[in-house]
Short mmCIF file of C-alpha atoms in Angstrom, two decimals:
data_model
loop_
_atom_site.label_atom_id
_atom_site.label_comp_id
_atom_site.label_asym_id
_atom_site.label_seq_id
_atom_site.Cartn_x
_atom_site.Cartn_y
_atom_site.Cartn_z
CA ARG A 1 284.88 193.14 80.88
CA PRO A 2 286.32 194.43 77.65
CA GLU A 3 287.08 198.15 77.47
CA ARG A 4 284.81 198.67 74.57
CA GLU A 5 281.78 197.34 76.43
CA VAL A 6 282.58 199.60 79.38
CA LEU A 7 282.74 202.61 77.14
CA ARG A 8 279.24 201.95 75.83
CA GLU A 9 277.61 202.53 79.31
CA PRO A 10 277.15 206.08 80.52
CA PRO A 11 279.36 207.20 83.42
CA VAL A 12 277.80 207.14 86.89
CA PRO A 13 278.39 210.33 88.86
CA LEU A 14 279.90 209.86 92.35
CA SER A 15 279.17 212.52 94.85
CA ALA A 16 279.39 212.86 98.67
CA PRO A 17 276.27 212.71 100.84
CA GLU A 18 274.26 215.87 101.23
CA VAL A 19 275.54 217.96 104.12
CA ARG A 20 272.76 219.05 106.52
CA GLU A 21 272.91 221.21 109.61
CA PHE A 22 271.86 219.81 112.95
CA GLU A 23 272.00 221.05 116.51
CA VAL A 24 273.01 218.99 119.54
CA ARG A 25 271.40 220.28 122.73
CA VAL A 26 273.08 219.16 126.04
CA ILE A 27 271.52 219.99 129.40
CA CYS A 28 273.83 219.76 132.40
CA TRP A 29 271.72 219.16 135.50
CA LYS A 30 273.81 218.41 138.53
CA THR A 31 276.61 216.29 140.07
CA LYS A 32 276.83 213.88 142.99
CA ASP A 33 279.43 212.00 145.03
CA VAL A 34 282.22 214.40 144.01
CA PRO A 35 285.02 213.90 146.67
CA TYR A 36 285.33 217.65 147.46
CA GLU A 37 283.92 219.13 150.68
CA VAL A 38 283.79 222.62 149.27
CA GLY A 39 284.62 223.80 145.76
CA ASP A 40 283.79 226.17 142.92
CA PHE A 41 282.62 223.78 140.13
CA TYR A 42 281.90 224.31 136.47
CA ALA A 43 281.63 221.87 133.54
CA GLU A 44 282.97 222.04 129.99
CA PHE A 45 281.48 220.32 126.83
CA TRP A 46 282.76 219.95 123.29
CA LEU A 47 281.87 217.69 120.44
CA GLY A 48 284.79 216.50 118.25
CA SER A 49 286.79 219.54 117.19
CA SER A 50 284.02 222.15 118.10
CA ARG A 51 284.77 224.96 120.53
CA LYS A 52 284.37 224.36 124.21
CA HIS A 53 281.14 225.42 125.98
CA CYS A 54 281.12 226.09 129.75
CA THR A 55 278.41 226.22 132.41
CA ASP A 56 278.29 228.95 135.06
CA ILE A 57 280.31 228.51 138.28
CA HIS A 58 278.63 227.00 141.30
CA TRP A 59 280.52 229.02 143.98
CA ARG A 60 281.22 227.27 147.29
CA CYS A 61 279.43 224.09 146.39
CA ARG A 62 279.10 221.77 149.41
CA SER A 63 279.34 217.99 149.60
CA GLY A 64 280.05 217.67 145.84
CA ARG A 65 276.44 218.33 144.83
CA ALA A 66 276.60 221.10 142.21
CA SER A 67 273.49 222.34 140.45
CA TRP A 68 273.50 224.11 137.06
CA ASN A 69 270.38 223.32 134.95
CA TRP A 70 272.38 224.81 132.10
CA ARG A 71 271.67 224.29 128.41
CA VAL A 72 274.45 223.96 125.87
CA LYS A 73 273.77 224.28 122.09
CA ILE A 74 276.39 222.80 119.74
CA PRO A 75 275.91 223.26 115.95
CA VAL A 76 277.17 220.37 113.83
CA GLU A 77 277.15 219.47 110.15
CA LEU A 78 276.27 215.84 109.28
CA PRO A 79 277.46 213.42 108.16
CA LEU A 80 280.79 213.57 109.99
CA ALA A 81 284.06 212.91 108.40
CA SER A 82 285.24 210.55 111.14
CA PRO A 83 283.53 208.65 114.04
CA GLU A 84 286.06 210.27 116.35
CA LEU A 85 284.37 213.63 115.74
CA GLY A 86 281.15 212.23 117.20
CA ARG A 87 282.42 211.87 120.77
CA LEU A 88 281.00 214.28 123.36
CA ASN A 89 283.71 215.25 125.84
CA ILE A 90 282.81 216.31 129.41
CA GLN A 91 285.08 217.74 131.99
CA LEU A 92 284.38 218.91 135.58
CA TRP A 93 286.63 221.72 136.85
CA ASP A 94 287.33 223.46 140.18
CA LYS A 95 287.75 227.21 139.74
CA ASP A 96 290.61 228.80 141.72
CA ILE A 97 291.15 232.57 141.83
CA ILE A 98 294.79 232.65 143.13
CA LYS A 99 296.30 229.69 141.31
CA TRP A 100 295.42 227.59 138.18
CA ASN A 101 292.13 225.71 137.84
CA ASP A 102 292.07 221.95 138.73
CA VAL A 103 290.37 219.34 136.67
CA ILE A 104 288.25 217.05 138.90
CA GLY A 105 287.13 214.41 136.45
CA SER A 106 286.17 213.72 132.87
CA THR A 107 284.22 211.34 130.66
CA GLN A 108 283.22 210.74 127.06
CA LEU A 109 279.92 209.88 125.42
CA ASP A 110 279.96 208.31 121.89
CA LEU A 111 277.18 209.93 119.87
CA TYR A 112 278.31 208.85 116.43
CA ARG A 113 275.60 206.25 115.71
CA TRP A 114 272.88 208.58 117.21
CA LEU A 115 274.10 211.38 114.94
CA LEU A 116 273.98 208.91 111.96
CA LYS A 117 270.47 207.88 112.90
CA ALA A 118 269.23 211.51 113.08
CA TYR A 119 270.85 212.18 109.70
CA ARG A 120 269.37 209.08 108.00
CA GLU A 121 265.88 209.50 109.37
CA ASN A 122 266.01 213.28 109.43
CA ARG A 123 264.19 213.56 112.72
CA THR A 124 264.79 214.58 116.34
CA VAL A 125 266.59 211.94 118.44
CA ASP A 126 266.45 211.96 122.24
CA VAL A 127 269.32 209.76 123.09
CA PHE A 128 268.66 208.61 126.66
CA LYS A 129 264.84 208.46 126.21
CA GLU A 130 265.24 206.06 123.32
CA ILE A 131 267.73 203.93 125.28
CA ASN A 132 265.31 203.82 128.31
CA ASP A 133 262.44 202.90 125.96
CA ALA A 134 264.43 200.11 124.38
CA ILE A 135 265.38 198.72 127.87
CA ARG A 136 261.70 198.93 128.95
CA ARG A 137 260.56 196.97 125.86
CA LYS A 138 263.32 194.34 126.40
CA ARG A 139 262.27 193.81 129.98
CA ALA A 140 258.57 193.53 128.97
CA GLU A 141 259.43 190.95 126.41
CA GLU A 142 261.52 188.98 128.84
CA ALA A 143 258.75 189.04 131.40
CA GLY A 144 256.14 188.00 128.84
CA LEU A 145 254.17 191.24 129.00
CA ALA A 146 252.44 192.81 126.07
CA THR A 147 254.33 195.63 124.30
CA ASP A 148 252.84 198.52 122.39
CA GLU A 149 253.28 196.70 119.12
CA ASP A 150 251.40 193.58 120.46
CA LEU A 151 248.54 195.78 121.68
CA GLN A 152 248.30 197.44 118.30
CA ASP A 153 248.22 194.01 116.60
CA MET A 154 245.50 192.82 118.95
CA GLU A 155 243.43 195.89 118.19
CA ASP A 156 243.78 195.33 114.42
CA GLU A 157 242.76 191.69 114.82
CA SER A 158 239.69 192.56 116.92
CA SER A 159 238.58 195.19 114.41
CA GLY A 160 238.98 192.65 111.57
CA SER A 161 236.95 190.03 113.48
CA ASP A 162 234.10 192.53 114.09
CA GLU A 163 233.95 193.35 110.32
CA ASP A 164 233.79 189.61 109.52
CA ALA A 165 231.01 188.99 112.05
CA SER A 166 228.94 191.91 110.68
CA ASP A 167 229.38 190.52 107.16
CA ASP A 168 228.20 187.04 108.29
CA GLY A 169 225.20 188.46 110.10
CA SER A 170 223.99 190.35 107.01
CA GLU A 171 224.29 187.23 104.92
CA GLY A 172 222.30 185.15 107.52
CA GLY A 173 219.55 187.79 107.68
CA GLY A 174 219.02 187.47 103.90
CA GLY A 175 218.71 183.66 104.18
CA GLY A 176 216.06 183.96 106.98
CA GLY A 177 214.01 186.32 104.84
CA GLY A 178 213.81 183.72 102.10
CA GLY A 179 212.64 181.02 104.57
CA SER A 180 209.85 183.31 105.84
CA ASP A 181 208.64 183.83 102.32
CA GLY A 182 208.48 180.06 101.82
CA GLY A 183 206.48 179.72 105.04
CA HIS A 184 203.98 182.27 103.93
CA GLU A 185 203.43 180.46 100.73
CA GLU A 186 202.87 177.15 102.52
CA THR A 187 200.21 178.75 104.90
CA LYS A 188 198.52 180.32 101.92
CA GLU A 189 198.27 176.93 100.21
CA ALA A 190 197.22 175.07 103.44
CA ALA A 191 194.45 177.58 104.31
CA PRO A 192 191.85 176.42 101.76
CA ASP A 193 192.09 172.83 102.93
CA GLY A 194 191.12 173.43 106.57
CA GLY A 195 190.09 176.87 107.86
CA GLY A 196 189.22 175.59 111.32
CA GLY A 197 192.73 174.44 111.92
CA GLY A 198 193.95 178.08 111.48
CA ALA A 199 191.45 179.32 114.08
CA ASP A 200 192.68 176.66 116.52
CA ASP A 201 196.35 177.69 115.93
CA ALA A 202 195.38 181.36 116.58
CA ALA A 203 193.68 180.45 119.91
CA SER A 204 196.66 178.34 120.95
CA ALA A 205 199.06 181.19 120.12
CA LYS A 206 196.92 183.62 122.31
CA GLY A 207 197.06 181.15 125.21
CA SER A 208 200.83 180.86 124.95
CA THR A 209 201.35 184.56 124.93
CA SER A 210 199.09 185.03 128.00
CA SER A 211 200.98 182.32 129.85
CA LYS A 212 204.32 183.95 128.97
CA LYS A 213 203.02 187.22 130.30
CA LYS A 214 202.03 185.58 133.57
CA LYS A 215 205.47 183.99 133.93
CA LYS A 216 207.07 187.35 133.34
CA THR A 217 204.99 189.07 135.98
CA LYS A 218 205.81 186.25 138.45
CA LYS A 219 209.49 186.62 137.76
CA THR A 220 209.37 190.42 138.23
CA LYS A 221 207.57 189.92 141.61
CA ASP A 222 210.21 187.40 142.71
CA ASP A 223 212.89 189.84 141.72
CA ASP A 224 211.30 192.53 143.69
CA ASP A 225 211.05 190.36 146.77
CA GLU A 226 214.83 189.47 146.59
CA PRO A 227 217.11 191.76 148.66
CA GLU A 228 219.38 194.13 146.78
CA ALA A 229 223.04 193.07 146.45
CA PRO A 230 225.46 195.27 148.45
CA PRO A 231 227.57 197.68 146.43
CA GLU A 232 230.98 196.43 145.40
CA PRO A 233 233.73 197.78 147.54
CA ASP A 234 236.12 200.26 146.01
CA PRO A 235 239.46 198.71 145.00
CA LEU A 236 241.35 201.73 146.47
CA GLY A 237 240.33 203.34 149.70
CA LYS A 238 239.92 206.95 150.26
CA GLN A 239 243.02 207.10 152.41
CA GLU A 240 245.13 205.45 149.73
CA MET A 241 243.88 207.86 147.12
CA ASP A 242 244.66 210.82 149.32
CA ASP A 243 248.24 209.40 149.90
CA ARG A 244 248.73 209.04 146.19
CA ASP A 245 247.55 212.66 145.54
CA ALA A 246 249.90 213.83 148.23
CA GLN A 247 252.83 211.93 146.76
CA PHE A 248 252.07 213.33 143.31
CA PHE A 249 251.90 216.83 144.73
CA VAL A 250 255.18 216.44 146.56
CA ALA A 251 256.89 215.10 143.42
CA GLN A 252 255.60 217.98 141.25
CA LEU A 253 256.84 220.46 143.91
CA LYS A 254 260.24 218.89 143.97
CA ASN A 255 260.46 219.14 140.14
CA MET A 256 259.50 222.77 140.25
CA CYS A 257 262.12 223.49 142.90
CA GLY A 258 264.83 221.54 141.05
CA VAL A 259 265.36 218.91 143.70
CA GLY A 260 263.40 216.10 142.21
CA PRO A 261 264.71 212.86 140.60
CA LEU A 262 265.93 212.71 137.00
CA ASP A 263 263.40 212.00 134.28
CA GLU A 264 263.73 209.45 131.45
CA THR A 265 265.61 211.95 129.21
CA ALA A 266 268.58 212.29 131.55
CA GLN A 267 271.29 209.88 132.67
CA TRP A 268 274.14 209.79 135.21
CA LEU A 269 277.61 209.53 133.71
CA ARG A 270 280.60 208.42 135.87
CA LEU A 271 283.56 210.85 136.15
CA THR A 272 287.10 209.49 136.48
CA TYR A 273 290.55 211.05 136.95
CA LYS A 274 293.83 209.42 135.90
CA ASP A 275 296.64 210.01 138.35
CA GLN A 276 299.77 210.19 136.27
CA LYS A 277 302.08 209.83 139.23
CA ARG A 278 300.47 206.71 140.75
CA HIS A 279 299.22 205.31 137.39
CA ARG A 280 295.64 204.80 138.82
CA VAL A 281 292.22 205.81 137.68
CA LEU A 282 290.16 207.39 140.47
CA ALA A 283 286.38 207.72 140.69
CA ARG A 284 285.33 211.38 140.92
CA GLY A 285 281.56 211.16 141.21
CA ALA A 286 278.95 211.47 138.48
CA ILE A 287 277.27 214.16 136.36
CA ALA A 288 273.70 214.12 135.06
CA ILE A 289 273.05 215.30 131.48
CA SER A 290 270.45 215.12 128.74
CA VAL A 291 271.35 214.92 125.01
CA GLU A 292 269.00 215.74 122.15
CA ILE A 293 269.84 215.94 118.41
CA LEU A 294 267.61 218.16 116.25
CA PRO A 295 267.55 219.03 112.53
CA ALA A 296 267.79 222.70 111.72
CA GLU A 297 264.03 222.88 111.02
CA ASP A 298 263.05 221.34 114.36
CA ALA A 299 265.53 223.59 116.14
CA GLU A 300 263.80 226.64 114.68
CA ASN A 301 260.33 225.31 115.54
CA ARG A 302 261.40 224.47 119.10
CA PRO A 303 263.36 227.51 120.29
CA ALA A 304 265.43 227.29 123.46
CA GLY A 305 267.86 229.82 124.90
CA PRO A 306 271.52 228.94 125.73
CA GLY A 307 272.31 228.57 129.43
CA ILE A 308 269.39 229.84 131.48
CA SER A 309 268.41 232.70 129.15
CA ASP A 310 265.07 233.16 127.46
CA PRO A 311 263.22 231.44 125.93
CA ASN A 312 263.40 228.87 128.78
CA THR A 313 261.39 226.17 126.90
CA ASN A 314 261.82 222.72 125.34
CA PRO A 315 262.22 221.75 128.18
CA THR A 316 261.71 224.31 130.90
CA LEU A 317 264.70 224.34 133.23
CA PRO A 318 263.89 224.57 136.98
CA PRO A 319 265.83 227.01 139.26
CA ARG A 320 269.23 225.95 140.62
CA THR A 321 269.52 224.76 144.19
CA GLY A 322 272.35 224.97 146.82
CA ARG A 323 273.65 228.31 145.61
CA MET A 324 275.37 230.73 148.05
CA ALA A 325 273.12 233.34 149.57
CA LEU A 326 274.21 236.46 151.44
CA THR A 327 272.64 237.01 154.91
CA ALA A 328 273.12 239.33 157.86
CA ASP A 329 274.60 236.45 159.97
CA PRO A 330 278.41 236.64 159.87
CA PHE A 331 278.82 233.00 160.91
CA ALA A 332 276.65 231.89 158.06
CA ILE A 333 278.62 233.97 155.56
CA LEU A 334 281.91 232.60 156.92
CA SER A 335 280.45 229.03 156.77
CA GLU A 336 279.50 229.65 153.11
CA LEU A 337 282.92 231.03 152.24
CA PHE A 338 285.23 228.70 154.12
CA GLY A 339 283.08 225.57 154.51
CA PRO A 340 281.70 223.90 157.65
CA ARG A 341 285.04 222.21 158.64
CA CYS A 342 287.09 225.43 158.51
CA MET A 343 284.23 227.22 160.33
CA THR A 344 284.35 224.59 163.15
CA ILE A 345 288.10 225.00 163.52
CA PHE A 346 287.72 228.78 163.58
CA CYS A 347 285.10 228.71 166.26
CA CYS A 348 287.11 226.32 168.45
CA ALA A 349 290.16 228.60 168.14
CA LEU A 350 288.08 231.61 168.96
CA CYS A 351 286.59 229.92 172.01
CA CYS A 352 290.07 229.00 173.22
CA ALA A 353 291.34 232.58 172.78
CA ILE A 354 288.41 234.00 174.74
CA PHE A 355 288.99 231.50 177.51
CA MET A 356 292.66 232.41 177.79
CA VAL A 357 291.92 236.17 177.88
CA LEU A 358 289.25 235.68 180.57
CA TRP A 359 291.62 233.45 182.56
CA PHE A 360 294.40 236.16 182.42
CA TYR A 361 292.16 239.07 183.49
CA LEU A 362 290.29 237.19 186.13
CA GLY A 363 293.57 235.83 187.51
CA MET A 364 295.06 239.36 187.82
CA TYR A 365 291.79 240.46 189.48
CA PHE A 366 291.89 237.73 192.09
CA VAL A 367 295.64 238.36 192.81
CA ASN A 368 294.89 242.04 193.54
CA ILE A 369 292.04 241.11 195.84
CA TYR A 370 294.26 238.64 197.68
CA THR A 371 297.08 241.15 198.24
CA GLU A 372 294.65 243.74 199.63
CA MET A 373 293.17 241.15 201.98
CA GLN A 374 296.70 240.28 203.12
CA ALA A 375 297.48 243.95 203.82
CA PHE A 376 294.39 244.26 206.07
CA GLY A 377 295.15 240.95 207.74
CA LEU A 378 292.08 239.23 206.52
CA THR A 379 293.72 236.24 205.14
CA GLY A 380 293.78 234.34 208.43
CA GLY A 381 297.57 234.14 208.72
CA ASP A 382 299.63 233.63 212.09
CA ASP A 383 299.82 236.62 214.45
CA ASP A 384 303.43 237.52 215.36
#
């Protein structure tokens, strides 16, 4: 275009998108299949270039099943300058008091498109819940089952058909009224010609009504004579209902104690470790987390404390399980501190030491008894 035509149009201001504050809430639930018999585990989280957030330490965790139920709150400003800043980094560490800490495994979760979705729609996004809902709808469509949208469409169609039927009925009622008026006019005109015919019609109408009443009374008598139908059996027996109630109660109790299965808002993420010497990637178990992205307004309306502090809401975090407890039993404390394998080795060594001490003292005791018996000639030796 010529420059003079361009100068006629007003300039268009170019500005960056509006920056809004959001909050990413990550709940670290637990781990499984970590190849450590006993360890002091904690997890680290950071989003892009934000500072690192750590859970508390699960001291002397056994069988690689750590439990935290720890909430991490990461403030973020959207939109991000780069997709690389939308990656959630997760690391699992083993705490050591004497030497340096050891990294067990790590993983990454790309949240960029979920952050972008929360920014564009300006609403709360529960990442794993929306993924599970999409998978459920996909499977329902593949299996030919009705989805929520199909059911809504069917309800709309049924309501529309009911309205059409009511409109048709009202129109038909008006037509019938017109016909009845015409009939009344015909009877009025036919009455002067023959009054006797009207009386005969009335008599025949009375006879028909009486016969109908007789038939109805006969039908009711026959119905009374028929035996009553047996009640329909319940689809679910009492025992099955009791079993279902018991299973529901056990599931609720497990969730309250923190040992139940994960809900639809959580997901297991695989942890890996890259061995630089052997150039191999090793599997190091899995970690269960939940991720929720909230605008600043929703974060204020739905308060939640960091970690396990108050207010413990949205959602309520159950108590941790498998934590070390101090007891009066020394063997239990040693087993908690050193692990079952070291405790077994220690017990075997202690038993061997006790056996050697007893063997030494009992051997000395029997030697003294034998020498005394020899001195008194009670050993049964040859007489010289």
